[in-house]
Amino acid sequence: AQKITQTQPGMFVQEKEAVTLDCTYDTSDPSYGLFWYKQPSSGEMIFLIYQGSYDQQNATEGRYSLNFQKARKSANLVISASQLGDSAMYFCAMREGGNKLVFGAGTILRVKS
Amino acid sequence: GAGVSQTPSNKVTEKGKYVELRCDPISGHTALYWYRQSLGQGPEFLIYFQGTGAADDSGLPNDRFFAVRPEGSVSTLKIQRTERGDSAVYLCASSLIGGKRELFFGEGSRLTVL
């Protein structure tokens, strides 16, 4: 069974607008962490934001926020005021119990000027 | 350097050959991970080290793949009798053990098996 599901293979957003990238996860472990990474065309993986399963508030990091809905097992990434440099592949990932991160298939985001 | 360093950045080899990929993690990071990423897909977990020992090697696809970290720092991923299907970008990452333990990735080693 897929642990991390990203249903949007590709997304377009107009520059300066907000965009939401979807992520749902599957776990029976009460303790887990959710991560979002950005991978530009250059290939490096850049950590964006983290949400712990026991965190009461949604995580925010600058223009990035995580819409964490625990009952729905979703952890959507919201990027506000999109910039051309936000064009990249975005991966949702989860760590449960142990230490490895399991990644989703990713969503390609294209920001239009 | 301050980040995770991987060598070589590119490796082209022939089917059946032996390949070694090296990873030098961030100083002080006890945890080290190897992932494989095929074009257009997410990183696929291979193996995780905590210190010198492999804490989880459940992602290694078969016995042609092996990884070591003898002194708890640099790690080498070894692939024997390479096959064309092994062609991918091999990513190494390291992390601390405490806190959110986000992974810091290297730039990857692109392996092409002809």
mmCIF file of C-alpha atoms in Angstrom:
data_model
loop_
_atom_site.group_PDB
_atom_site.id
_atom_site.type_symbol
_atom_site.label_atom_id
_atom_site.label_comp_id
_atom_site.label_asym_id
_atom_site.label_seq_id
_atom_site.Cartn_x
_atom_site.Cartn_y
_atom_site.Cartn_z
ATOM 1 C CA ALA A 1 0.000 0.000 0.000
ATOM 2 C CA GLN A 2 1.179 3.511 -0.778
ATOM 3 C CA LYS A 3 2.349 5.300 2.341
ATOM 4 C CA ILE A 4 2.406 8.720 0.691
ATOM 5 C CA THR A 5 0.064 9.735 -2.112
ATOM 6 C CA GLN A 6 0.472 12.849 -4.198
ATOM 7 C CA THR A 7 -2.418 12.895 -6.647
ATOM 8 C CA GLN A 8 -1.350 15.907 -8.717
ATOM 9 C CA PRO A 9 1.348 14.976 -11.238
ATOM 10 C CA GLY A 10 1.579 18.610 -12.341
ATOM 11 C CA MET A 11 0.264 22.009 -11.321
ATOM 12 C CA PHE A 12 0.326 25.489 -12.818
ATOM 13 C CA VAL A 13 0.055 28.711 -10.839
ATOM 14 C CA GLN A 14 0.188 32.339 -11.825
ATOM 15 C CA GLU A 15 3.033 34.351 -10.356
ATOM 16 C CA LYS A 16 2.095 36.044 -7.064
ATOM 17 C CA GLU A 17 -0.853 33.714 -6.460
ATOM 18 C CA ALA A 18 -1.092 30.962 -3.834
ATOM 19 C CA VAL A 19 -1.049 27.268 -4.664
ATOM 20 C CA THR A 20 -1.836 24.113 -2.678
ATOM 21 C CA LEU A 21 -0.030 20.843 -3.313
ATOM 22 C CA ASP A 22 -1.869 17.801 -2.008
ATOM 23 C CA CYS A 23 -0.468 14.989 0.106
ATOM 24 C CA THR A 24 -2.227 12.165 1.893
ATOM 25 C CA TYR A 25 -0.512 9.542 4.012
ATOM 26 C CA ASP A 26 -1.219 6.174 5.515
ATOM 27 C CA THR A 27 0.023 5.060 8.916
ATOM 28 C CA SER A 28 -1.227 3.366 12.049
ATOM 29 C CA ASP A 29 1.653 4.685 14.132
ATOM 30 C CA PRO A 30 0.542 7.532 16.445
ATOM 31 C CA SER A 31 3.991 9.115 16.258
ATOM 32 C CA TYR A 32 5.136 10.282 12.849
ATOM 33 C CA GLY A 33 6.598 13.257 11.061
ATOM 34 C CA LEU A 34 5.682 14.791 7.741
ATOM 35 C CA PHE A 35 8.116 16.635 5.492
ATOM 36 C CA TRP A 36 8.056 18.583 2.250
ATOM 37 C CA TYR A 37 11.079 18.834 -0.030
ATOM 38 C CA LYS A 38 11.678 20.877 -3.164
ATOM 39 C CA GLN A 39 13.767 19.548 -6.049
ATOM 40 C CA PRO A 40 14.623 22.124 -8.735
ATOM 41 C CA SER A 41 15.815 21.049 -12.169
ATOM 42 C CA SER A 42 19.377 21.142 -10.859
ATOM 43 C CA GLY A 43 18.541 18.065 -8.809
ATOM 44 C CA GLU A 44 19.312 18.986 -5.209
ATOM 45 C CA MET A 45 16.724 18.136 -2.563
ATOM 46 C CA ILE A 46 15.859 21.142 -0.394
ATOM 47 C CA PHE A 47 14.036 20.734 2.916
ATOM 48 C CA LEU A 48 11.061 23.119 3.188
ATOM 49 C CA ILE A 49 8.874 22.351 6.182
ATOM 50 C CA TYR A 50 8.125 19.773 8.895
ATOM 51 C CA GLN A 51 4.986 18.803 10.837
ATOM 52 C CA GLY A 52 5.016 16.415 13.780
ATOM 53 C CA SER A 53 1.964 14.270 14.456
ATOM 54 C CA TYR A 54 1.574 15.730 17.935
ATOM 55 C CA ASP A 55 2.017 19.341 16.879
ATOM 56 C CA GLN A 56 -1.097 21.328 17.711
ATOM 57 C CA GLN A 57 -0.552 24.083 15.190
ATOM 58 C CA ASN A 58 0.082 23.975 11.478
ATOM 59 C CA ALA A 59 3.732 24.504 10.605
ATOM 60 C CA THR A 60 4.793 27.662 8.778
ATOM 61 C CA GLU A 61 8.132 28.654 7.257
ATOM 62 C CA GLY A 62 8.074 31.974 5.448
ATOM 63 C CA ARG A 63 5.875 31.591 2.351
ATOM 64 C CA TYR A 64 5.354 27.881 3.067
ATOM 65 C CA SER A 65 2.657 26.541 5.337
ATOM 66 C CA LEU A 66 1.442 23.035 5.952
ATOM 67 C CA ASN A 67 -2.308 22.418 6.147
ATOM 68 C CA PHE A 68 -2.310 19.451 8.521
ATOM 69 C CA GLN A 69 -5.626 17.621 8.837
ATOM 70 C CA LYS A 70 -4.879 14.653 11.046
ATOM 71 C CA ALA A 71 -8.289 12.967 10.868
ATOM 72 C CA ARG A 72 -8.154 13.060 7.071
ATOM 73 C CA LYS A 73 -4.477 12.059 7.056
ATOM 74 C CA SER A 74 -3.588 14.930 4.802
ATOM 75 C CA ALA A 75 -0.628 17.302 4.885
ATOM 76 C CA ASN A 76 -1.028 19.747 2.041
ATOM 77 C CA LEU A 77 1.675 22.298 1.267
ATOM 78 C CA VAL A 78 0.527 25.857 0.665
ATOM 79 C CA ILE A 79 2.878 28.234 -1.118
ATOM 80 C CA SER A 80 1.802 31.860 -0.931
ATOM 81 C CA ALA A 81 2.800 34.638 -3.345
ATOM 82 C CA SER A 82 4.337 32.234 -5.875
ATOM 83 C CA GLN A 83 7.593 33.215 -7.518
ATOM 84 C CA LEU A 84 9.160 32.004 -10.757
ATOM 85 C CA GLY A 85 11.871 30.343 -8.678
ATOM 86 C CA ASP A 86 9.257 28.124 -7.062
ATOM 87 C CA SER A 87 9.033 26.104 -10.289
ATOM 88 C CA ALA A 88 10.296 22.670 -9.269
ATOM 89 C CA MET A 89 9.298 19.162 -8.239
ATOM 90 C CA TYR A 90 7.815 18.951 -4.749
ATOM 91 C CA PHE A 91 7.901 15.803 -2.639
ATOM 92 C CA CYS A 92 5.900 14.943 0.445
ATOM 93 C CA ALA A 93 7.539 12.448 2.809
ATOM 94 C CA MET A 94 6.765 10.693 6.082
ATOM 95 C CA ARG A 95 8.802 9.196 8.887
ATOM 96 C CA GLU A 96 6.948 6.749 11.137
ATOM 97 C CA GLY A 97 8.474 5.114 14.214
ATOM 98 C CA GLY A 98 11.817 4.241 12.666
ATOM 99 C CA ASN A 99 14.142 6.570 10.904
ATOM 100 C CA LYS A 100 13.726 6.246 7.185
ATOM 101 C CA LEU A 101 11.732 8.780 5.189
ATOM 102 C CA VAL A 102 9.272 7.439 2.643
ATOM 103 C CA PHE A 103 8.623 9.779 -0.280
ATOM 104 C CA GLY A 104 5.660 10.293 -2.546
ATOM 105 C CA ALA A 105 5.877 10.394 -6.338
ATOM 106 C CA GLY A 106 6.017 14.179 -6.402
ATOM 107 C CA THR A 107 4.175 17.073 -8.024
ATOM 108 C CA ILE A 108 5.735 19.276 -10.697
ATOM 109 C CA LEU A 109 4.876 22.930 -10.124
ATOM 110 C CA ARG A 110 5.197 25.488 -12.901
ATOM 111 C CA VAL A 111 4.847 29.189 -12.076
ATOM 112 C CA LYS A 112 3.677 31.319 -14.987
ATOM 113 C CA SER A 113 4.633 34.971 -15.401
ATOM 114 C CA GLY B 1 32.662 21.421 3.099
ATOM 115 C CA ALA B 2 29.521 22.144 5.043
ATOM 116 C CA GLY B 3 27.135 19.933 3.077
ATOM 117 C CA VAL B 4 26.820 16.278 2.082
ATOM 118 C CA SER B 5 29.375 15.429 -0.558
ATOM 119 C CA GLN B 6 28.926 12.641 -3.107
ATOM 120 C CA THR B 7 31.420 11.300 -5.601
ATOM 121 C CA PRO B 8 31.473 10.721 -8.469
ATOM 122 C CA SER B 9 28.789 13.082 -9.694
ATOM 123 C CA ASN B 10 28.492 11.031 -12.867
ATOM 124 C CA LYS B 11 29.459 7.451 -13.572
ATOM 125 C CA VAL B 12 29.057 5.615 -16.844
ATOM 126 C CA THR B 13 29.784 1.910 -16.792
ATOM 127 C CA GLU B 14 29.134 -1.202 -18.796
ATOM 128 C CA LYS B 15 26.706 -3.916 -17.885
ATOM 129 C CA GLY B 16 28.304 -6.441 -15.563
ATOM 130 C CA LYS B 17 30.879 -4.087 -14.072
ATOM 131 C CA TYR B 18 31.377 -3.220 -10.388
ATOM 132 C CA VAL B 19 30.659 0.312 -9.153
ATOM 133 C CA GLU B 20 31.344 2.180 -5.928
ATOM 134 C CA LEU B 21 29.605 5.415 -4.958
ATOM 135 C CA ARG B 22 30.919 7.465 -2.065
ATOM 136 C CA CYS B 23 29.128 9.716 0.424
ATOM 137 C CA ASP B 24 30.710 12.091 2.919
ATOM 138 C CA PRO B 25 27.992 13.291 5.350
ATOM 139 C CA ILE B 26 27.738 16.511 7.301
ATOM 140 C CA SER B 27 30.161 16.450 10.216
ATOM 141 C CA GLY B 28 28.431 15.324 13.397
ATOM 142 C CA HIS B 29 25.494 13.663 11.644
ATOM 143 C CA THR B 30 25.172 10.163 13.041
ATOM 144 C CA ALA B 31 22.487 9.013 10.623
ATOM 145 C CA LEU B 32 23.219 8.371 6.953
ATOM 146 C CA TYR B 33 20.790 7.279 4.246
ATOM 147 C CA TRP B 34 21.027 6.057 0.669
ATOM 148 C CA TYR B 35 18.169 6.573 -1.774
ATOM 149 C CA ARG B 36 17.757 5.829 -5.471
ATOM 150 C CA GLN B 37 15.783 8.134 -7.743
ATOM 151 C CA SER B 38 14.682 7.218 -11.230
ATOM 152 C CA LEU B 39 13.609 9.887 -13.706
ATOM 153 C CA GLY B 40 10.280 11.470 -12.786
ATOM 154 C CA GLN B 41 9.895 9.502 -9.566
ATOM 155 C CA GLY B 42 10.363 10.102 -5.873
ATOM 156 C CA PRO B 43 13.454 8.929 -4.002
ATOM 157 C CA GLU B 44 13.303 5.243 -3.128
ATOM 158 C CA PHE B 45 14.824 4.204 0.211
ATOM 159 C CA LEU B 46 17.741 1.781 0.067
ATOM 160 C CA ILE B 47 19.535 1.676 3.423
ATOM 161 C CA TYR B 48 19.957 3.636 6.638
ATOM 162 C CA PHE B 49 22.985 3.717 8.935
ATOM 163 C CA GLN B 50 23.093 4.828 12.515
ATOM 164 C CA GLY B 51 26.774 5.099 13.297
ATOM 165 C CA THR B 52 28.663 2.215 11.734
ATOM 166 C CA GLY B 53 25.824 -0.279 11.585
ATOM 167 C CA ALA B 54 23.046 -0.630 9.055
ATOM 168 C CA ALA B 55 19.890 -0.029 11.096
ATOM 169 C CA ASP B 56 17.579 -0.720 8.159
ATOM 170 C CA ASP B 57 18.621 -2.254 4.843
ATOM 171 C CA SER B 58 15.125 -3.277 3.792
ATOM 172 C CA GLY B 59 15.276 -1.176 0.631
ATOM 173 C CA LEU B 60 18.274 -2.858 -0.987
ATOM 174 C CA PRO B 61 16.770 -4.489 -4.093
ATOM 175 C CA ASN B 62 18.940 -7.613 -4.140
ATOM 176 C CA ASP B 63 22.286 -9.005 -3.025
ATOM 177 C CA ARG B 64 24.163 -7.138 -5.765
ATOM 178 C CA PHE B 65 23.773 -4.017 -3.643
ATOM 179 C CA PHE B 66 25.821 -3.516 -0.501
ATOM 180 C CA ALA B 67 26.775 -0.494 1.599
ATOM 181 C CA VAL B 68 29.318 0.097 4.336
ATOM 182 C CA ARG B 69 30.174 2.831 6.796
ATOM 183 C CA PRO B 70 33.177 1.428 8.639
ATOM 184 C CA GLU B 71 34.100 4.429 10.776
ATOM 185 C CA GLY B 72 30.678 5.981 11.194
ATOM 186 C CA SER B 73 31.326 8.808 8.772
ATOM 187 C CA VAL B 74 31.971 8.192 5.062
ATOM 188 C CA SER B 75 29.798 5.560 3.412
ATOM 189 C CA THR B 76 30.251 3.599 0.210
ATOM 190 C CA LEU B 77 27.440 2.057 -1.808
ATOM 191 C CA LYS B 78 28.683 -0.903 -3.803
ATOM 192 C CA ILE B 79 26.895 -2.399 -6.784
ATOM 193 C CA GLN B 80 28.120 -5.664 -8.267
ATOM 194 C CA ARG B 81 27.395 -7.009 -11.770
ATOM 195 C CA THR B 82 25.574 -3.812 -12.755
ATOM 196 C CA GLU B 83 22.472 -4.061 -14.898
ATOM 197 C CA ARG B 84 20.861 -1.453 -17.160
ATOM 198 C CA GLY B 85 17.992 -1.202 -14.678
ATOM 199 C CA ASP B 86 20.421 0.100 -12.051
ATOM 200 C CA SER B 87 20.708 3.360 -13.989
ATOM 201 C CA ALA B 88 19.438 6.135 -11.718
ATOM 202 C CA VAL B 89 20.553 8.982 -9.490
ATOM 203 C CA TYR B 90 21.823 7.667 -6.159
ATOM 204 C CA LEU B 91 21.198 10.165 -3.387
ATOM 205 C CA CYS B 92 22.907 10.216 -0.028
ATOM 206 C CA ALA B 93 21.534 12.132 2.946
ATOM 207 C CA SER B 94 22.526 12.628 6.544
ATOM 208 C CA SER B 95 20.737 13.828 9.651
ATOM 209 C CA LEU B 96 21.006 14.297 13.361
ATOM 210 C CA ILE B 97 19.277 11.751 15.582
ATOM 211 C CA GLY B 98 17.255 14.147 17.722
ATOM 212 C CA GLY B 99 14.584 16.707 16.861
ATOM 213 C CA LYS B 100 12.769 16.620 13.547
ATOM 214 C CA ARG B 101 15.753 14.895 11.935
ATOM 215 C CA GLU B 102 15.294 16.431 8.545
ATOM 216 C CA LEU B 103 17.481 14.881 5.905
ATOM 217 C CA PHE B 104 20.187 16.949 4.252
ATOM 218 C CA PHE B 105 20.874 15.592 0.778
ATOM 219 C CA GLY B 106 23.921 15.551 -1.418
ATOM 220 C CA GLU B 107 23.711 16.400 -5.099
ATOM 221 C CA GLY B 108 23.630 12.754 -6.057
ATOM 222 C CA SER B 109 25.644 10.386 -8.192
ATOM 223 C CA ARG B 110 24.146 9.745 -11.617
ATOM 224 C CA LEU B 111 24.836 6.161 -12.651
ATOM 225 C CA THR B 112 24.385 5.099 -16.261
ATOM 226 C CA VAL B 113 24.790 1.433 -17.133
ATOM 227 C CA LEU B 114 25.242 0.831 -20.851
#
